[in-house]
């Protein structure tokens, strides 16, 4: 396991929004989506969603 990093949140990049929009269309309000490392368990090749779900905040 990698050492835990400081929790840093960020918005989606324009490329990530375009990719997500190609799959989900306008069903997601992309400006409200944040990306953050969960408990430092993810390496750079891992993606996760909260509780394995996509939802609104």
Coordinates of N, CA and C in Angstrom, one line a residue:
X1 N 0.8 -1.2 0.0 CA 0.0 0.0 0.0 C 0.9 1.2 0.0
X2 N 0.5 2.2 -0.8 CA 1.2 3.5 -0.9 C 1.0 4.3 0.4
X3 N 1.9 5.2 0.7 CA 1.7 6.1 1.9 C 0.5 7.0 1.6
X4 N -0.2 7.3 2.7 CA -1.4 8.2 2.5 C -0.9 9.6 2.1
X5 N -1.6 10.1 1.2 CA -1.3 11.5 0.7 C -2.3 12.5 1.3
X6 N -2.0 13.7 1.2 CA -2.9 14.8 1.6 C -4.1 14.7 0.7
X7 N -5.3 14.9 1.3 CA -6.5 14.8 0.5 C -6.7 16.1 -0.3
X8 N -6.7 16.0 -1.6 CA -6.8 17.1 -2.5 C -8.0 16.9 -3.4
X9 N -8.9 17.8 -3.4 CA -10.1 17.7 -4.3 C -9.8 18.6 -5.5
X10 N -10.5 18.3 -6.6 CA -10.4 19.1 -7.8 C -11.7 18.8 -8.6
X11 N -11.9 19.8 -9.5 CA -13.0 19.6 -10.4 C -12.6 18.7 -11.6
X12 N -13.5 18.3 -12.3 CA -13.2 17.5 -13.5 C -12.5 18.4 -14.6
X13 N -11.6 17.8 -15.3 CA -11.0 18.6 -16.4 C -11.9 18.6 -17.6
X14 N -11.7 19.5 -18.5 CA -12.6 19.6 -19.7 C -12.6 18.2 -20.4
X15 N -11.5 17.5 -20.5 CA -11.4 16.2 -21.1 C -12.3 15.2 -20.4
X16 N -12.2 15.2 -19.1 CA -13.0 14.3 -18.3 C -14.5 14.5 -18.4
X17 N -14.9 15.8 -18.5 CA -16.3 16.2 -18.7 C -16.7 15.7 -20.1
X18 N -15.9 15.9 -21.1 CA -16.3 15.4 -22.4 C -16.5 13.9 -22.5
X19 N -15.5 13.2 -21.8 CA -15.6 11.7 -21.8 C -16.9 11.3 -21.0
X20 N -17.1 11.9 -19.9 CA -18.3 11.5 -19.1 C -19.6 11.9 -19.8
X21 N -19.6 13.0 -20.5 CA -20.8 13.4 -21.2 C -21.1 12.5 -22.4
X22 N -20.0 11.9 -23.0 CA -20.3 10.9 -24.1 C -21.0 9.6 -23.5
X23 N -20.8 9.3 -22.3 CA -21.5 8.2 -21.7 C -22.8 8.5 -21.0
X24 N -22.8 9.6 -20.3 CA -24.0 10.0 -19.4 C -24.8 11.1 -19.9
X25 N -24.3 11.8 -21.0 CA -25.1 12.9 -21.6 C -25.2 14.0 -20.5
X26 N -26.4 14.7 -20.5 CA -26.6 15.8 -19.6 C -27.3 15.3 -18.3
X27 N -27.2 14.1 -17.9 CA -27.8 13.6 -16.7 C -27.1 13.9 -15.5
X28 N -25.8 14.4 -15.6 CA -25.0 14.8 -14.5 C -24.7 16.3 -14.6
X29 N -24.8 17.0 -13.4 CA -24.4 18.4 -13.4 C -22.9 18.4 -13.1
X30 N -22.1 18.5 -14.2 CA -20.6 18.2 -14.1 C -19.9 19.3 -13.2
X31 N -20.4 20.5 -13.1 CA -19.8 21.5 -12.3 C -19.8 21.1 -10.8
X32 N -20.7 20.2 -10.4 CA -20.8 19.8 -9.0 C -19.9 18.6 -8.6
X33 N -19.3 18.0 -9.7 CA -18.5 16.7 -9.4 C -17.2 17.1 -8.9
X34 N -16.7 16.4 -7.9 CA -15.4 16.6 -7.4 C -14.6 15.3 -7.4
X35 N -13.3 15.4 -7.6 CA -12.5 14.2 -7.6 C -11.6 14.3 -6.4
X36 N -11.5 13.2 -5.6 CA -10.7 13.2 -4.4 C -10.2 11.8 -4.2
X37 N -9.0 11.7 -3.6 CA -8.5 10.3 -3.2 C -9.3 9.9 -1.9
X38 N -9.8 8.7 -1.9 CA -10.5 8.1 -0.8 C -9.6 7.3 0.1
X39 N -9.3 7.8 1.3 CA -8.5 7.1 2.3 C -7.1 6.8 1.8
X40 N -6.6 7.4 0.7 CA -5.3 7.2 0.2 C -5.1 5.8 -0.3
X41 N -6.2 5.0 -0.6 CA -6.0 3.7 -1.1 C -5.9 3.5 -2.6
X42 N -6.2 4.6 -3.3 CA -6.1 4.5 -4.7 C -4.7 4.9 -5.2
X43 N -4.2 4.1 -6.2 CA -3.0 4.5 -6.9 C -3.5 5.3 -8.1
X44 N -2.5 5.7 -8.9 CA -2.8 6.5 -10.1 C -3.6 5.8 -11.1
X45 N -3.8 4.5 -11.1 CA -4.5 3.7 -12.1 C -5.9 3.3 -11.6
X46 N -6.3 3.8 -10.5 CA -7.6 3.3 -9.9 C -8.6 4.5 -9.9
X47 N -9.8 4.2 -10.2 CA -10.9 5.1 -10.1 C -12.0 4.5 -9.3
X48 N -12.6 5.3 -8.4 CA -13.7 4.8 -7.6 C -14.8 5.9 -7.5
X49 N -16.0 5.5 -7.2 CA -17.1 6.4 -6.8 C -17.5 6.1 -5.4
X50 N -18.1 7.1 -4.8 CA -18.6 6.9 -3.4 C -19.6 5.7 -3.3
X51 N -19.3 4.8 -2.5 CA -20.1 3.6 -2.3 C -20.4 2.9 -3.7
X52 N -19.6 3.1 -4.7 CA -19.8 2.4 -6.0 C -21.0 2.9 -6.8
X53 N -21.4 4.2 -6.4 CA -22.6 4.7 -7.1 C -22.2 6.1 -7.6
X54 N -23.0 6.6 -8.6 CA -23.0 8.0 -9.0 C -24.3 8.6 -8.5
X55 N -24.1 9.8 -7.9 CA -25.3 10.4 -7.4 C -25.1 11.9 -7.2
X56 N -26.1 12.6 -6.9 CA -26.0 14.1 -6.6 C -25.7 14.4 -5.2
X57 N -25.0 15.5 -5.0 CA -24.6 15.9 -3.7 C -25.8 16.8 -3.2

